[in-house]
Tab-separated table of N, CA and C in Angstrom:
chain	number	residue	atom	x	y	z
Q	1	UNK	N	104.925	-2.463	108.730
Q	1	UNK	CA	105.828	-1.358	109.011
Q	1	UNK	C	106.373	-0.717	107.683
Q	2	UNK	N	106.699	-1.618	106.785
Q	2	UNK	CA	107.252	-1.286	105.456
Q	2	UNK	C	106.171	-0.541	104.682
Q	3	UNK	N	104.890	-0.869	104.827
Q	3	UNK	CA	103.888	-0.353	103.986
Q	3	UNK	C	103.636	1.041	104.499
Q	4	UNK	N	103.655	1.219	105.942
Q	4	UNK	CA	103.369	2.560	106.346
Q	4	UNK	C	104.531	3.531	106.084
Q	5	UNK	N	105.743	3.113	106.043
Q	5	UNK	CA	106.868	3.969	105.556
Q	5	UNK	C	106.747	4.205	104.215
Q	6	UNK	N	106.379	3.298	103.349
Q	6	UNK	CA	106.290	3.585	101.899
Q	6	UNK	C	105.173	4.557	101.710
Q	7	UNK	N	104.063	4.334	102.279
Q	7	UNK	CA	102.884	5.200	102.279
Q	7	UNK	C	103.336	6.764	102.668
Q	8	UNK	N	103.981	6.812	103.679
Q	8	UNK	CA	104.539	8.078	104.278
Q	8	UNK	C	105.376	8.746	103.205
Q	9	UNK	N	106.261	7.995	102.601
Q	9	UNK	CA	107.298	8.559	101.610
Q	9	UNK	C	106.508	9.021	100.410
Q	10	UNK	N	105.485	8.340	99.946
Q	10	UNK	CA	104.687	8.545	98.844
Q	10	UNK	C	103.912	9.890	99.147
Q	11	UNK	N	103.315	9.953	100.235
Q	11	UNK	CA	102.673	11.192	100.678
Q	11	UNK	C	103.527	12.419	100.725
Q	12	UNK	N	104.847	12.224	101.068
Q	12	UNK	CA	105.839	13.354	101.202
Q	12	UNK	C	106.093	13.735	99.694
Q	13	UNK	N	106.326	12.941	98.879
Q	13	UNK	CA	106.718	13.105	97.481
Q	13	UNK	C	105.526	13.775	96.792
Q	14	UNK	N	104.345	13.387	96.964
Q	14	UNK	CA	103.181	13.949	96.376
Q	14	UNK	C	102.939	15.429	96.957
Q	15	UNK	N	103.195	15.602	98.261
Q	15	UNK	CA	103.112	16.908	98.827
Q	15	UNK	C	104.021	17.924	98.317
Q	16	UNK	N	105.335	17.397	98.081
Q	16	UNK	CA	106.352	18.286	97.531
Q	16	UNK	C	106.022	18.622	96.073
Q	17	UNK	N	105.457	17.716	95.482
Q	17	UNK	CA	105.130	18.047	93.937
Q	17	UNK	C	103.950	19.074	93.933
Q	18	UNK	N	103.113	18.971	94.792
Q	18	UNK	CA	101.963	19.960	94.878
Q	18	UNK	C	102.446	21.303	95.245
Q	19	UNK	N	103.261	21.292	96.336
Q	19	UNK	CA	103.793	22.555	96.820
Q	19	UNK	C	104.646	23.331	95.788
Q	20	UNK	N	105.512	22.434	95.079
Q	20	UNK	CA	106.402	23.141	94.104
Q	20	UNK	C	105.590	23.721	92.926
Q	21	UNK	N	104.479	23.114	92.576
Q	21	UNK	CA	103.606	23.754	91.503
Q	21	UNK	C	102.928	24.926	91.944
Q	22	UNK	N	102.550	24.905	93.251
Q	22	UNK	CA	101.747	26.134	93.740
Q	22	UNK	C	102.685	27.298	94.062
Q	23	UNK	N	103.993	26.918	94.285
Q	23	UNK	CA	104.991	28.025	94.555
Q	23	UNK	C	105.584	28.640	93.352
Q	24	UNK	N	105.365	27.845	92.180
Q	24	UNK	CA	106.043	28.418	90.945
Q	24	UNK	C	105.379	29.782	90.628
Q	25	UNK	N	106.257	30.660	90.131
Q	25	UNK	CA	105.766	31.973	89.900
Q	25	UNK	C	104.722	31.923	88.694
Q	26	UNK	N	103.620	32.709	88.821
Q	26	UNK	CA	102.679	32.664	87.740
Q	26	UNK	C	103.171	33.331	86.498
Q	27	UNK	N	102.773	33.002	85.341
Q	27	UNK	CA	103.246	33.535	84.117
Q	27	UNK	C	102.719	35.090	84.135
Q	28	UNK	N	103.813	35.895	83.947
Q	28	UNK	CA	103.541	37.297	83.976
Q	28	UNK	C	103.126	37.850	82.522
Q	29	UNK	N	101.989	38.639	82.523
Q	29	UNK	CA	101.585	39.128	81.161
Q	29	UNK	C	102.764	40.003	80.588
Q	30	UNK	N	102.955	39.932	79.147
Q	30	UNK	CA	103.970	40.885	78.714
Q	30	UNK	C	105.362	40.557	78.795
Q	31	UNK	N	105.734	39.448	79.289
Q	31	UNK	CA	107.061	38.975	79.511
Q	31	UNK	C	107.701	38.527	78.215
Q	32	UNK	N	106.885	38.207	77.126
Q	32	UNK	CA	107.417	37.888	75.807
Q	32	UNK	C	106.899	38.802	74.770
Q	33	UNK	N	107.741	39.304	73.965
Q	33	UNK	CA	107.367	40.131	72.901
Q	33	UNK	C	107.821	39.547	71.634
Q	34	UNK	N	107.249	40.148	70.469
Q	34	UNK	CA	107.676	39.658	69.229
Q	34	UNK	C	107.773	40.835	68.230
Q	35	UNK	N	108.757	40.710	67.231
Q	35	UNK	CA	108.878	41.716	66.257
Q	35	UNK	C	109.016	41.178	64.920
Q	36	UNK	N	108.393	41.770	63.956
Q	36	UNK	CA	108.431	41.335	62.651
Q	36	UNK	C	109.686	41.985	61.908
Q	37	UNK	N	110.735	41.253	61.942
Q	37	UNK	CA	112.038	41.864	61.619
Q	37	UNK	C	112.156	42.345	60.135
Q	38	UNK	N	111.253	41.603	59.295
Q	38	UNK	CA	111.209	41.952	57.891
Q	38	UNK	C	110.573	43.338	57.721
Q	39	UNK	N	109.523	43.637	58.468
Q	39	UNK	CA	108.829	44.775	58.409
Q	39	UNK	C	109.842	46.030	58.892
Q	40	UNK	N	110.488	45.691	60.019
Q	40	UNK	CA	111.428	46.687	60.651
Q	40	UNK	C	112.605	46.890	59.584
Q	41	UNK	N	113.110	45.913	59.063
Q	41	UNK	CA	114.137	46.129	58.045
Q	41	UNK	C	113.619	46.876	56.891
Q	42	UNK	N	112.452	46.625	56.300
Q	42	UNK	CA	112.030	47.342	55.127
Q	42	UNK	C	111.685	48.740	55.549
Q	43	UNK	N	111.354	49.139	56.697
Q	43	UNK	CA	111.079	50.406	57.180
Q	43	UNK	C	112.368	51.071	57.623
Q	44	UNK	N	113.477	50.685	57.716
Q	44	UNK	CA	114.620	51.313	58.007
Q	44	UNK	C	115.078	52.380	57.027
Q	45	UNK	N	115.322	53.600	57.590
Q	45	UNK	CA	115.655	54.664	56.659
Q	45	UNK	C	116.886	54.398	55.882
Q	46	UNK	N	116.868	54.620	54.577
Q	46	UNK	CA	118.027	54.259	53.719
Q	46	UNK	C	118.250	52.819	53.303
Q	47	UNK	N	117.326	51.957	53.614
Q	47	UNK	CA	117.494	50.512	53.414
Q	47	UNK	C	117.428	50.264	51.773
Q	48	UNK	N	116.692	51.076	51.051
Q	48	UNK	CA	116.599	50.891	49.637
Q	48	UNK	C	117.881	51.182	48.998
Q	49	UNK	N	118.574	52.267	49.411
Q	49	UNK	CA	119.817	52.641	48.775
Q	49	UNK	C	120.956	51.517	49.022
Q	50	UNK	N	120.904	50.983	50.268
Q	50	UNK	CA	121.747	50.009	50.636
Q	50	UNK	C	121.490	48.649	49.786
Q	51	UNK	N	120.233	48.280	49.670
Q	51	UNK	CA	119.854	47.129	48.868
Q	51	UNK	C	120.258	47.403	47.408
Q	52	UNK	N	120.187	48.678	46.933
Q	52	UNK	CA	120.637	48.970	45.504
Q	52	UNK	C	122.114	48.764	45.441
Q	53	UNK	N	122.838	49.284	46.386
Q	53	UNK	CA	124.280	49.106	46.280
Q	53	UNK	C	124.685	47.556	46.364
Q	54	UNK	N	124.065	46.733	47.116
Q	54	UNK	CA	124.290	45.303	47.143
Q	54	UNK	C	123.898	44.669	45.782
Q	55	UNK	N	122.857	45.110	45.271
Q	55	UNK	CA	122.428	44.624	43.942
Q	55	UNK	C	123.427	44.936	42.863
Q	56	UNK	N	123.889	46.222	42.883
Q	56	UNK	CA	124.936	46.699	41.921
Q	56	UNK	C	126.128	45.966	42.050
Q	57	UNK	N	126.629	45.729	43.306
Q	57	UNK	CA	127.793	44.908	43.573
Q	57	UNK	C	127.700	43.454	42.868
Q	58	UNK	N	126.390	42.844	43.177
Q	58	UNK	CA	126.208	41.535	42.696
Q	58	UNK	C	126.293	41.517	41.138
Q	59	UNK	N	125.613	42.514	40.528
Q	59	UNK	CA	125.554	42.568	39.128
Q	59	UNK	C	126.982	42.707	38.479
Q	60	UNK	N	127.895	43.517	39.279
Q	60	UNK	CA	129.199	43.650	38.631
Q	60	UNK	C	130.072	42.390	38.888
Q	61	UNK	N	129.780	41.838	39.937
Q	61	UNK	CA	130.620	40.517	40.175
Q	61	UNK	C	130.084	39.443	39.147
Q	62	UNK	N	128.822	39.539	38.840
Q	62	UNK	CA	128.333	38.412	37.831
Q	62	UNK	C	128.783	38.760	36.505
Q	63	UNK	N	128.918	40.045	36.198
Q	63	UNK	CA	129.436	40.454	34.929
Q	63	UNK	C	130.979	39.912	34.808
Q	64	UNK	N	131.685	40.230	35.902
Q	64	UNK	CA	133.231	39.776	35.925
Q	64	UNK	C	133.274	38.321	35.789
Q	65	UNK	N	132.327	37.576	36.604
Q	65	UNK	CA	132.433	36.166	36.576
Q	65	UNK	C	132.251	35.698	35.130
Q	66	UNK	N	131.199	36.176	34.403
Q	66	UNK	CA	130.811	35.744	33.151
Q	66	UNK	C	132.069	35.895	32.107
Q	67	UNK	N	132.634	37.039	32.283
Q	67	UNK	CA	133.769	37.325	31.436
Q	67	UNK	C	134.975	36.501	31.588
Q	68	UNK	N	135.280	36.259	32.876
Q	68	UNK	CA	136.489	35.417	33.268
Q	68	UNK	C	136.276	34.023	33.187
Q	69	UNK	N	135.144	33.572	33.290
Q	69	UNK	CA	134.930	32.066	33.324
Q	69	UNK	C	134.520	31.512	32.124
Q	70	UNK	N	134.459	32.309	31.013
Q	70	UNK	CA	134.050	31.808	29.670
Q	70	UNK	C	134.831	30.586	29.151
Q	71	UNK	N	136.019	30.548	29.412
Q	71	UNK	CA	136.932	29.469	28.829
Q	71	UNK	C	137.539	28.609	29.766
Q	72	UNK	N	137.077	28.692	31.096
Q	72	UNK	CA	137.573	28.024	32.280
Q	72	UNK	C	137.036	26.534	32.358
Q	73	UNK	N	137.850	25.753	32.880
Q	73	UNK	CA	137.250	24.344	33.379
Q	73	UNK	C	136.352	24.468	34.373
Q	74	UNK	N	135.609	23.415	34.669
Q	74	UNK	CA	134.478	23.462	35.649
Q	74	UNK	C	134.978	23.748	37.090
Q	75	UNK	N	136.145	23.111	37.490
Q	75	UNK	CA	136.672	23.329	38.780
Q	75	UNK	C	137.171	24.740	39.041
Q	76	UNK	N	137.785	25.320	37.899
Q	76	UNK	CA	138.164	26.778	38.132
Q	76	UNK	C	136.962	27.714	38.168
Q	77	UNK	N	135.939	27.272	37.340
Q	77	UNK	CA	134.743	28.113	37.486
Q	77	UNK	C	133.966	28.003	38.844
Q	78	UNK	N	134.040	26.904	39.448
Q	78	UNK	CA	133.557	26.652	40.778
Q	78	UNK	C	134.321	27.574	41.739
Q	79	UNK	N	135.752	27.522	41.642
Q	79	UNK	CA	136.600	28.267	42.542
Q	79	UNK	C	136.500	29.719	42.415
Q	80	UNK	N	136.258	30.181	41.132
Q	80	UNK	CA	135.985	31.633	40.970
Q	80	UNK	C	134.684	31.955	41.532
Q	81	UNK	N	133.650	31.235	41.363
Q	81	UNK	CA	132.407	31.521	41.927
Q	81	UNK	C	132.293	31.647	43.452
Q	82	UNK	N	133.122	30.641	44.106
Q	82	UNK	CA	133.184	30.733	45.484
Q	82	UNK	C	133.953	31.947	45.946
Q	83	UNK	N	134.924	32.416	45.172
Q	83	UNK	CA	135.602	33.629	45.528
Q	83	UNK	C	134.615	34.912	45.442
Q	84	UNK	N	133.836	34.982	44.366
Q	84	UNK	CA	132.965	36.032	44.198
Q	84	UNK	C	131.758	36.034	45.228
Q	85	UNK	N	131.261	34.725	45.431
Q	85	UNK	CA	130.380	34.668	46.566
Q	85	UNK	C	130.804	35.114	47.895
Q	86	UNK	N	132.069	34.902	48.165
Q	86	UNK	CA	132.675	35.356	49.469
Q	86	UNK	C	132.710	36.908	49.491
Q	87	UNK	N	133.215	37.398	48.370
Q	87	UNK	CA	133.386	38.862	48.149
Q	87	UNK	C	131.892	39.456	48.372
Q	88	UNK	N	130.970	38.985	47.712
Q	88	UNK	CA	129.657	39.583	47.808
Q	88	UNK	C	129.073	39.514	49.303
Q	89	UNK	N	129.366	38.242	49.930
Q	89	UNK	CA	128.973	38.149	51.308
Q	89	UNK	C	129.637	39.096	52.233
Q	90	UNK	N	130.903	39.417	52.041
Q	90	UNK	CA	131.591	40.241	52.930
Q	90	UNK	C	131.116	41.733	52.639
Q	91	UNK	N	130.847	42.065	51.484
Q	91	UNK	CA	130.306	43.410	51.179
Q	91	UNK	C	128.947	43.602	51.722
Q	92	UNK	N	128.068	42.591	51.639
Q	92	UNK	CA	126.749	42.638	52.274
Q	92	UNK	C	126.869	42.770	53.721
Q	93	UNK	N	127.732	42.051	54.363
Q	93	UNK	CA	127.949	41.959	55.791
Q	93	UNK	C	128.318	43.337	56.306
Q	94	UNK	N	129.369	43.963	55.491
Q	94	UNK	CA	129.774	45.304	55.909
Q	94	UNK	C	128.697	46.311	55.831
Q	95	UNK	N	127.884	46.165	54.824
Q	95	UNK	CA	126.781	47.231	54.641
Q	95	UNK	C	125.738	47.007	55.712
Q	96	UNK	N	125.309	45.684	55.968
Q	96	UNK	CA	124.070	45.566	56.864
Q	96	UNK	C	124.485	45.356	58.366
Q	97	UNK	N	125.722	45.101	58.732
Q	97	UNK	CA	126.061	45.066	60.212
Q	97	UNK	C	125.732	46.164	61.033
Q	98	UNK	N	125.948	47.414	60.619
Q	98	UNK	CA	125.545	48.647	61.392
Q	98	UNK	C	123.982	48.636	61.504
Q	99	UNK	N	123.312	48.285	60.530
Q	99	UNK	CA	121.774	48.353	60.437
Q	99	UNK	C	121.185	47.297	61.393
Q	100	UNK	N	121.822	46.150	61.363
Q	100	UNK	CA	121.427	45.014	62.375
Q	100	UNK	C	121.586	45.382	63.844
Q	101	UNK	N	122.846	45.996	63.945
Q	101	UNK	CA	123.198	46.447	65.330
Q	101	UNK	C	122.144	47.551	65.823
Q	102	UNK	N	121.855	48.488	64.985
Q	102	UNK	CA	120.926	49.480	65.521
Q	102	UNK	C	119.475	48.969	65.604
Q	103	UNK	N	119.136	48.018	64.859
Q	103	UNK	CA	117.642	47.476	65.022
Q	103	UNK	C	117.683	46.600	66.267
Q	104	UNK	N	118.863	45.816	66.541
Q	104	UNK	CA	118.793	45.138	67.806
Q	104	UNK	C	118.801	45.950	69.050
Q	105	UNK	N	119.570	47.056	68.923
Q	105	UNK	CA	119.662	48.013	70.119
Q	105	UNK	C	118.273	48.723	70.309
Q	106	UNK	N	117.602	48.995	69.186
Q	106	UNK	CA	116.214	49.644	69.300
Q	106	UNK	C	115.233	48.601	69.833
Q	107	UNK	N	115.284	47.290	69.432
Q	107	UNK	CA	114.369	46.209	69.916
Q	107	UNK	C	114.499	46.183	71.574
Q	108	UNK	N	115.852	46.139	71.887
Q	108	UNK	CA	116.221	45.914	73.301
Q	108	UNK	C	115.712	47.271	74.062
Q	109	UNK	N	115.827	48.528	73.588
Q	109	UNK	CA	115.356	49.636	74.263
Q	109	UNK	C	113.805	49.627	74.360
Q	110	UNK	N	113.127	49.242	73.319
Q	110	UNK	CA	111.674	49.347	73.387
Q	110	UNK	C	111.165	48.233	74.381
Q	111	UNK	N	111.791	47.024	74.407
Q	111	UNK	CA	111.354	45.908	75.264
Q	111	UNK	C	111.579	46.291	76.640
Q	112	UNK	N	112.768	46.914	76.855
Q	112	UNK	CA	113.029	47.276	78.282
Q	112	UNK	C	112.081	48.350	78.853
Q	113	UNK	N	111.771	49.366	78.015
Q	113	UNK	CA	110.797	50.375	78.258
Q	113	UNK	C	109.401	49.764	78.673
Q	114	UNK	N	109.050	48.684	78.058
Q	114	UNK	CA	107.720	48.039	78.156
Q	114	UNK	C	107.751	46.938	79.193
Q	115	UNK	N	108.789	46.607	79.734
Q	115	UNK	CA	108.953	45.566	80.832
Q	115	UNK	C	108.942	44.193	80.040
Q	116	UNK	N	109.332	44.135	78.822
Q	116	UNK	CA	109.350	42.740	78.159
Q	116	UNK	C	110.667	42.159	78.482
Q	117	UNK	N	110.671	40.962	78.770
Q	117	UNK	CA	111.848	40.218	79.178
Q	117	UNK	C	112.464	39.454	78.030
Q	118	UNK	N	111.780	39.022	77.114
Q	118	UNK	CA	112.183	38.246	75.915
Q	118	UNK	C	111.543	38.641	74.711
Q	119	UNK	N	112.228	38.746	73.675
Q	119	UNK	CA	111.663	39.096	72.313
Q	119	UNK	C	112.027	38.061	71.390
Q	120	UNK	N	111.097	37.562	70.483
Q	120	UNK	CA	111.387	36.593	69.450
Q	120	UNK	C	110.927	37.168	68.154
Q	121	UNK	N	111.385	36.639	67.043
Q	121	UNK	CA	110.824	37.053	65.732
Q	121	UNK	C	109.394	36.563	65.466
Q	122	UNK	N	108.603	37.353	64.911
Q	122	UNK	CA	107.181	37.158	64.833
Q	122	UNK	C	106.962	35.664	63.922
Q	123	UNK	N	107.928	35.351	63.137
Q	123	UNK	CA	107.729	34.043	62.470
Q	123	UNK	C	107.791	32.740	63.364
Q	124	UNK	N	108.221	32.979	64.635
Q	124	UNK	CA	108.246	31.808	65.510
Q	124	UNK	C	107.145	31.978	66.618
Q	125	UNK	N	106.441	33.025	66.605
Q	125	UNK	CA	105.468	33.330	67.636
Q	125	UNK	C	104.183	32.494	67.175
Q	126	UNK	N	103.739	31.653	67.959
Q	126	UNK	CA	102.464	30.974	67.614
Q	126	UNK	C	101.260	31.568	68.245
Q	127	UNK	N	101.271	31.887	69.511
Q	127	UNK	CA	100.178	32.485	70.255
Q	127	UNK	C	100.711	33.401	71.339
Q	128	UNK	N	99.929	34.422	71.447
Q	128	UNK	CA	100.115	35.303	72.637
Q	128	UNK	C	101.425	36.183	72.349
Q	129	UNK	N	101.930	36.856	73.300
Q	129	UNK	CA	103.091	37.728	73.295
Q	129	UNK	C	102.579	39.192	72.856
Q	130	UNK	N	103.404	40.069	72.908
Q	130	UNK	CA	103.068	41.497	72.610
Q	130	UNK	C	103.964	41.963	71.433
Q	131	UNK	N	103.136	42.524	70.439
Q	131	UNK	CA	103.752	42.982	69.076
Q	131	UNK	C	104.591	44.238	69.441
Q	132	UNK	N	105.746	44.328	69.176
Q	132	UNK	CA	106.640	45.507	69.309
Q	132	UNK	C	106.859	46.113	68.047
Q	133	UNK	N	106.624	45.619	66.958
Q	133	UNK	CA	106.952	46.079	65.612
Q	133	UNK	C	106.857	47.481	65.453
Q	134	UNK	N	105.773	48.026	65.665
Q	134	UNK	CA	105.484	49.385	65.397
Q	134	UNK	C	106.267	50.305	66.253
Q	135	UNK	N	106.540	50.007	67.516
Q	135	UNK	CA	107.346	50.868	68.305
Q	135	UNK	C	108.810	50.763	67.980
Q	136	UNK	N	109.301	49.618	67.430
Q	136	UNK	CA	110.696	49.542	66.994
Q	136	UNK	C	110.761	50.306	65.766
Q	137	UNK	N	109.811	50.262	64.778
Q	137	UNK	CA	109.888	51.074	63.530
Q	137	UNK	C	109.944	52.551	63.858
Q	138	UNK	N	109.073	53.014	64.903
Q	138	UNK	CA	109.092	54.413	65.251
Q	138	UNK	C	110.416	54.732	65.940
Q	139	UNK	N	111.067	53.863	66.759
Q	139	UNK	CA	112.249	54.182	67.367
Q	139	UNK	C	113.298	54.281	66.392
Q	140	UNK	N	113.366	53.766	65.267
Q	140	UNK	CA	114.520	53.724	64.200
Q	140	UNK	C	114.433	55.103	63.445
Q	141	UNK	N	113.336	55.895	63.553
Q	141	UNK	CA	113.199	56.963	62.689
Q	141	UNK	C	113.714	58.321	63.404
């Protein structure tokens, strides 16, 4: 009796396993897209001017640091360097935040129009997916 109950339970468990895999939704084509964010960023209108502003700010901060830190102790130099790094980071974030927001909004719009449910950066895509890079670049212009 125990063997027949055990056999019956095993059969039920196996049946449920088979049913659940057959009922699982098949993978839909085009549900994952990818974007080369570096290409998109480099194609963004005005990005060269913004990059130039950031480089100029960095050069100015470096010049100030070199002048002020000339006779400082090591800890004071490290503190000043941290202050300038924070200032540069804040400046860069201020300049880049609207660009990143617009790029993300355009990626979402393109993906929605194409029925894409998930978008990843092309650097993490190993196989498959749909490349949305060109459409995103065109959407930003």
